[in-house]
Each structure stands twice: as C-alpha cells, then as structure tokens.
Short mmCIF file of C-alpha atoms in Angstrom, two decimals:
data_model
loop_
_atom_site.label_atom_id
_atom_site.label_comp_id
_atom_site.label_asym_id
_atom_site.label_seq_id
_atom_site.Cartn_x
_atom_site.Cartn_y
_atom_site.Cartn_z
CA SER A 27 105.57 136.34 66.88
CA THR A 28 107.35 138.54 69.44
CA THR A 29 109.83 139.71 66.54
CA ARG A 30 109.00 142.51 64.12
CA GLY A 31 108.59 141.61 60.75
CA ALA A 32 106.72 139.87 58.23
CA LEU A 33 105.02 136.18 58.11
CA ARG A 34 104.26 135.03 54.71
CA ILE A 35 101.57 132.37 54.33
CA SER A 36 101.22 130.70 51.42
CA SER A 37 98.38 127.74 50.35
CA THR A 38 100.82 124.72 51.62
CA THR A 39 100.44 126.29 54.98
CA ARG A 40 98.44 124.40 57.35
CA GLY A 41 96.99 124.65 61.08
CA ALA A 42 94.70 127.33 62.84
CA LEU A 43 95.29 131.20 62.62
CA SER A 44 93.51 133.13 64.50
CA MET A 45 94.08 136.89 64.97
CA SER A 46 91.46 139.80 66.66
CA THR A 47 92.09 143.13 67.49
CA THR A 48 89.75 142.66 70.42
CA THR A 49 92.36 139.96 72.18
CA GLU A 50 95.43 140.16 74.17
CA PRO A 51 98.35 139.00 72.21
CA VAL A 52 99.73 135.49 72.43
CA SER A 53 103.69 134.49 73.14
CA HIS A 54 105.66 131.61 72.02
CA SER A 55 104.13 129.08 74.71
CA GLY A 56 100.83 129.78 73.95
CA LYS A 57 99.75 131.66 77.01
CA VAL A 58 98.10 134.95 76.96
CA THR A 59 100.62 137.70 77.91
CA ARG A 60 99.80 141.17 79.47
CA GLY A 61 100.83 144.02 76.90
CA SER A 62 99.60 145.87 73.82
CA ALA A 63 99.39 144.63 70.13
CA ILE A 64 98.77 146.41 66.97
CA ALA A 65 97.77 144.30 63.94
CA VAL A 66 98.20 145.39 60.67
CA VAL A 67 96.73 142.94 57.99
CA SER A 68 97.71 143.74 54.30
CA ALA A 69 95.22 141.78 51.70
CA ALA A 70 92.31 142.48 49.63
CA THR A 71 89.93 143.11 52.60
CA THR A 72 90.38 144.50 56.25
CA THR A 73 88.23 142.38 58.09
CA SER A 74 89.39 142.75 61.95
CA THR A 75 89.45 138.74 62.50
CA ILE A 76 91.14 135.88 60.48
CA SER A 77 90.01 132.45 61.66
CA SER A 78 90.81 129.02 60.03
CA THR A 79 91.44 125.72 60.11
CA ARG A 80 93.53 125.43 56.56
CA VAL A 81 94.70 128.91 54.75
CA THR A 82 94.05 127.81 51.20
CA THR A 83 94.40 131.36 49.34
CA SER A 84 96.68 132.07 46.63
CA THR A 85 96.89 135.68 47.44
CA MET A 86 100.41 136.14 49.47
CA THR A 87 99.19 137.77 52.70
CA SER A 88 101.26 140.08 55.02
CA ILE A 89 100.56 139.99 58.84
CA THR A 90 103.13 142.60 60.76
CA THR A 91 102.70 142.30 64.60
CA THR A 92 104.59 144.32 67.51
CA GLN A 93 103.61 143.74 70.98
CA SER A 94 105.42 144.39 74.27
CA SER A 95 107.97 141.39 75.20
CA PRO A 96 106.72 139.16 78.24
CA SER A 97 109.07 139.21 81.48
CA PRO A 98 111.85 135.90 80.74
CA THR A 99 111.06 133.13 82.66
CA THR A 100 112.92 129.92 83.98
CA THR A 101 111.19 126.62 83.33
CA HIS A 102 112.68 123.49 85.32
CA SER A 103 111.79 119.98 84.27
CA LEU A 104 111.44 117.87 87.06
CA PRO A 105 112.00 114.26 86.20
CA SER A 106 108.91 111.74 86.31
CA PRO A 107 108.71 109.29 88.96
CA THR A 108 107.12 106.94 86.66
CA LYS A 109 110.08 106.56 84.79
CA HIS A 110 112.36 104.14 86.66
CA PHE A 111 111.12 101.40 89.23
CA SER A 112 110.65 102.78 92.36
CA THR A 113 108.40 101.81 95.33
CA PHE A 114 106.69 103.19 98.13
CA CYS A 115 105.32 100.69 101.13
CA TRP A 116 102.86 101.34 103.79
CA LEU A 117 101.33 99.16 106.50
CA ILE A 118 99.16 99.25 109.37
CA THR A 119 100.36 97.37 113.04
CA MET A 120 98.87 96.98 116.26
CA SER A 121 100.48 98.92 118.80
CA SER A 122 101.12 95.76 120.94
CA GLY A 123 101.47 91.96 120.70
CA GLY A 124 103.30 90.02 118.08
CA GLU A 125 102.46 92.45 115.38
CA LEU A 126 104.43 95.20 116.41
CA ALA A 127 107.61 92.93 117.28
CA LEU A 128 107.48 92.19 113.83
CA VAL A 129 107.32 96.02 112.92
CA ILE A 130 110.32 96.68 115.58
CA ASP A 131 112.80 93.82 113.90
CA HIS A 132 111.96 94.85 110.52
CA PHE A 133 112.68 98.30 111.52
CA ALA A 134 115.92 97.24 112.92
CA LYS A 135 117.08 95.06 110.23
CA HIS A 136 115.94 97.22 107.44
CA ILE A 137 113.50 94.75 105.91
CA ASN A 138 110.34 94.45 104.75
CA ILE A 139 108.61 97.65 103.98
CA PHE A 140 111.82 99.19 105.26
CA ALA A 141 113.69 98.21 102.39
CA CYS A 142 111.36 99.98 99.74
CA ASP A 143 112.46 103.70 98.71
CA SER A 144 110.07 105.26 100.81
CA TRP A 145 107.64 103.78 103.62
CA SER A 146 104.68 104.96 106.05
CA VAL A 147 103.97 103.27 109.03
CA PHE A 148 100.25 103.63 110.60
CA SER A 149 98.93 102.52 114.17
CA ASP A 150 96.81 103.63 116.92
CA LYS A 151 99.47 105.35 118.87
CA ASN A 152 101.26 108.12 118.64
CA ASP A 153 104.88 106.37 119.70
CA LEU A 154 105.99 102.96 118.78
CA ALA A 155 109.48 104.27 118.98
CA PRO A 156 112.08 103.38 117.71
CA VAL A 157 109.54 103.46 114.91
CA PRO A 158 108.25 106.39 113.30
CA VAL A 159 104.41 106.21 113.41
CA THR A 160 101.44 107.94 112.32
CA ASN A 161 98.38 107.71 114.25
CA ILE A 162 95.23 106.93 112.74
CA GLY A 163 92.63 106.38 115.60
CA SER A 164 91.57 103.39 116.62
CA LEU A 165 92.15 100.05 114.65
CA ASP A 166 89.00 98.16 115.95
CA SER A 167 86.52 96.46 113.61
CA THR A 168 83.74 93.88 113.74
CA MET A 169 83.55 90.50 111.92
CA CYS A 170 82.31 90.31 108.87
CA SER A 171 79.40 87.53 108.37
CA TRP A 172 82.04 85.15 106.57
CA GLY A 173 84.24 85.14 109.39
CA SER A 174 86.86 87.78 108.40
CA TRP A 175 87.53 91.66 109.80
CA CYS A 176 84.88 94.31 108.09
CA ASN A 177 88.00 96.89 108.26
CA THR A 178 87.90 99.31 105.42
CA ARG A 179 86.92 102.21 107.40
CA VAL A 180 90.15 101.48 109.06
CA PHE A 181 92.50 101.51 105.85
CA LEU A 182 90.63 104.09 104.52
CA ARG A 183 91.70 106.17 107.23
CA ALA A 184 95.37 105.37 106.23
CA TRP A 185 94.63 105.75 102.72
CA ASP A 186 93.68 109.38 103.30
CA ILE A 187 97.13 110.22 104.88
CA VAL A 188 99.06 108.17 102.35
CA ILE A 189 97.46 110.56 99.89
CA LYS A 190 98.05 113.46 102.05
CA GLU A 191 101.32 113.10 102.83
CA GLY A 192 102.39 112.35 99.00
CA LYS A 193 105.33 110.10 99.12
CA TYR A 194 103.47 107.74 96.75
CA SER A 195 103.61 110.51 94.30
CA ARG A 196 107.01 110.77 94.06
CA LYS A 197 107.44 106.41 93.61
CA ALA A 198 106.53 104.33 90.77
CA TRP A 199 104.64 101.79 92.76
CA THR A 200 102.61 101.79 95.89
CA LEU A 201 102.86 98.19 97.90
CA LYS A 202 100.27 97.71 101.00
CA VAL A 203 101.76 94.84 102.62
CA ASP A 204 100.73 93.19 106.10
CA ALA A 205 103.30 92.96 108.65
CA ASP A 206 103.46 89.45 108.47
CA SER A 207 104.30 88.95 104.80
CA VAL A 208 107.86 88.30 103.92
CA PHE A 209 108.91 90.18 100.83
CA LEU A 210 111.67 91.35 98.55
CA PRO A 211 110.79 94.99 97.23
CA ASP A 212 113.38 94.52 93.96
CA ARG A 213 111.47 91.33 92.86
CA LEU A 214 108.82 93.63 91.94
CA GLN A 215 109.89 95.26 89.35
CA TRP A 216 109.98 91.69 87.02
CA HIS A 217 106.23 91.48 87.62
CA VAL A 218 105.42 95.10 86.26
CA LYS A 219 107.97 95.35 83.49
CA ASP A 220 105.65 94.97 80.54
CA ILE A 221 102.99 97.83 82.27
CA SER A 222 103.79 101.32 83.15
CA ALA A 223 103.48 103.16 86.23
CA ALA A 224 102.19 106.15 84.21
CA ASP A 225 98.94 104.57 83.68
CA PRO A 226 96.42 103.18 85.80
CA TRP A 227 97.39 99.70 86.91
CA TYR A 228 96.81 97.25 90.02
CA LEU A 229 97.98 93.88 90.65
CA LYS A 230 95.66 90.75 91.89
CA ASN A 231 97.18 87.30 92.94
CA GLY A 232 94.79 84.94 91.30
CA ASN A 233 91.42 85.99 91.26
CA MET A 234 91.24 88.01 94.33
CA LEU A 235 93.18 90.92 95.74
CA LEU A 236 94.54 89.75 99.32
CA GLY A 237 95.50 92.67 101.77
CA ALA A 238 98.86 90.68 102.31
CA MET A 239 100.06 92.10 99.35
CA GLU A 240 98.51 94.62 97.34
CA VAL A 241 100.12 96.56 94.53
CA PHE A 242 99.11 99.74 92.52
CA SER A 243 100.88 102.39 90.11
CA ASN A 244 101.36 105.63 90.70
CA ALA A 245 98.52 106.83 88.37
CA ALA A 246 96.17 104.11 90.01
CA VAL A 247 96.74 106.10 93.55
CA ARG A 248 96.30 109.29 91.89
CA THR A 249 93.03 108.14 90.21
CA LEU A 250 91.79 106.87 93.89
CA ALA A 251 93.04 110.11 95.25
CA GLU A 252 91.17 112.15 92.93
CA LYS A 253 87.83 110.25 92.28
CA ARG A 254 87.13 107.79 95.66
CA HIS A 255 85.12 110.15 97.86
CA VAL A 256 82.91 110.47 94.99
CA VAL A 257 82.78 106.92 93.11
CA CYS A 258 83.53 104.50 96.10
CA ILE A 259 81.19 105.16 99.16
CA TYR A 260 79.24 101.93 99.30
CA GLY A 261 80.08 98.91 101.54
CA ILE A 262 82.50 100.54 103.77
CA ASP A 263 81.26 98.87 106.55
CA SER A 264 80.24 95.37 105.64
CA SER A 265 83.51 94.47 103.51
CA GLY A 266 87.08 93.59 104.08
CA GLU A 267 89.60 96.23 102.73
CA ASP A 268 91.12 94.08 100.29
CA GLY A 269 87.34 93.22 98.30
CA PHE A 270 86.48 97.09 98.81
CA ILE A 271 89.35 98.40 97.13
CA ASP A 272 89.25 95.61 94.53
CA ASN A 273 85.83 96.83 93.75
CA CYS A 274 86.62 100.54 93.86
CA MET A 275 89.61 100.01 91.60
CA GLN A 276 87.00 98.24 88.89
CA LYS A 277 84.36 101.11 89.63
CA LEU A 278 87.71 103.75 88.83
CA LYS A 279 88.26 102.04 85.56
CA VAL A 280 91.83 100.96 86.63
CA SER A 281 93.13 98.27 84.54
CA MET A 282 93.83 95.27 86.65
CA LYS A 283 97.02 92.53 85.97
CA MET A 284 96.76 89.17 87.19
CA ASP A 285 99.84 87.67 88.36
CA TRP A 286 99.83 84.00 90.25
CA ASN A 287 103.25 84.86 91.63
CA LEU A 288 103.01 87.67 93.42
CA LEU A 289 101.93 86.32 96.76
CA ARG A 290 102.53 82.59 97.87
CA SER A 291 100.26 81.49 100.89
CA THR A 292 102.41 79.10 103.05
CA ARG A 293 103.94 78.92 107.10
CA ASN A 294 107.10 76.76 105.93
CA PRO A 295 109.70 78.73 105.85
CA GLN A 296 111.58 76.08 103.33
CA GLU A 297 108.88 77.02 100.84
CA CYS A 298 109.98 80.73 100.87
CA GLY A 299 113.16 79.52 98.14
CA ASP A 300 110.62 80.24 94.78
CA GLY A 301 112.69 82.89 93.48
CA SER A 302 109.67 83.85 91.43
CA ALA A 303 107.41 84.92 94.28
CA VAL A 304 107.28 88.30 95.68
CA ALA A 305 106.11 87.75 99.30
CA PHE A 306 105.20 84.89 101.24
CA HIS A 307 102.46 85.02 104.01
CA PRO A 308 101.83 84.35 106.53
CA PHE A 309 105.00 84.35 109.06
CA LYS A 310 103.57 85.95 112.37
CA ASP A 311 106.81 85.50 114.55
CA VAL A 312 110.00 87.02 114.11
CA GLY A 313 111.54 83.51 114.19
CA SER A 314 109.65 81.89 111.31
CA PHE A 315 109.90 85.13 109.74
CA ILE A 316 113.63 85.42 109.48
CA ALA A 317 113.84 82.01 108.52
CA CYS A 318 111.78 82.61 105.59
CA GLN A 319 113.45 85.42 104.42
CA GLY A 320 117.12 84.06 104.95
CA VAL A 321 115.87 81.18 102.33
CA MET A 322 114.60 83.79 99.86
CA THR A 323 117.86 85.75 99.93
CA ARG A 324 120.46 82.47 99.87
#
C-alpha cells in the first residue's frame, strides 16, 4: 500500500503475502519503486519476513507501512491490431516485362495489393516509377528438379524486410500475393471469421500452400520473426518458397486452416464469378486480369 493506515488480514484472506525488511517496496502496479520503507509488524512474533500462499491465522494482525510515493506516470493503451479485420499485402515483381506491367496497372487503379490497408512491393531495382519499391537484390533462382523455381532465398530476403519494416505488426492479416493473382482483400474476412489473428494461424488452399495466395495471422508472422532464423534453416536452396514456408509454419507449431475456396486456378475470366473465392490465378496480362476483375465485382 502507498497510504498510511492499517491492513487487517482475517482467515478468509486468500493470496500471497510477502514482505521483507531487506527488499524495496512494491507499488500498486506490482513494480518495484525506488524509496525507503519501514514495516512494523504487530503480532505474537517479530519475524522479519512473512510469506504464505494462504493466510489462515485466527489472530488479527496489523501491518502499517510507509514509503515514498512513486512519481506519477501516464499509461496510454493502444488498440490491438488484431481486434478488427485489416490487411497488409506484399509481392515481389520483376523489374521489366509483363509482371511489371501488371503491377503498374494495379497501382494506377488501386487494385490487387494496392486495395489492402497497407502494402509493400519488392524488386531488384530502386526505381519502378510510379510504384514505390524496395530493392532486395537479384531475383535470379535455379530450377528445382521437379520443374519449379527454387526461389526460397529470394523470398526470405523479402520476408526479412517485411519484418524489419513492421507494417504487418499493425494489421490483423498478412497476405503474400503474386502479381498475376486477381483478388479482393475484403473477401478474406469471411474466410477468417472463425479464427483470431491474435493466435498463430495460416491458411492452405487444400493440401498445399500455394504461392499465388498465402495468408498469415498477425501472431503467425510474429512467430516467424522470432524463430525463423533458428528453426527454419534447412532446405533453403532446394525448395520453392511456398513449400518452404509451409514446412516452416509446421515446425513453428503455427495452426493451419484448410480453405478450399481461398484460391481458384483458372485462366478463363468468365470463371471469376464465383463469389466464394478470394483469388483467381493466373492472369498474366493486363487485359485478362482486368476481365477477371470485372467479373468478380459485377
């Protein structure tokens, strides 16, 4: 207590009581505060330390304490980023060709990742005007034995910057998206309404995590940030990034939700009318991409 007076402890008092003449006093918040304290214990004994998990004595004990008052402090409570649905989205794009053309068109029309609450673009150049971009170095990768790119190391460089920038920490959900994936961010909220972003979750489209659309809760990315460099260190140069991240999430004990409607694989814009899907992939040129987008939103 920081007030003068007596505290009476009866046999119904529960909790832990611990005082010592050799320790510093404790404030209302439970934190040790600087200052002197004098403890006077009136009872049948004068032991200098009282410690118990339950006080059951029938003798009424009077404890009087005096201590210097701590300096007043003000605590500001910030809203949790996981209380409401919000998205941080990011992608890697080539610095030339059809992929860049898609990203520039998306930026101009505020679609794809630019419709998210926050976003980042990564490439191998410092300038992709008018699109703001972060240079992560070479995007070159070798071909894996099964015919896909062993591009894990490239994407881990992007993940490192995502974590360093910290944009993800202020949003409930993080989405890693391919430039040729047509998607509407707001549709995701119906797919995650039964799970909390405050808990570590990631979504899989069926039996596989597909790189065209990867979804992670705020807590899942925090777990990745804290432990990836210790736990997920093998197979970096012999796997695709989606397979690597899937395996990493499992090693990190991140819970998985199976969602067969997260991503639809099609090249036909007319099949983009399925309102249950969050994304459609792949649409690799501006014309077909916008055609799919139009069917999704009509």
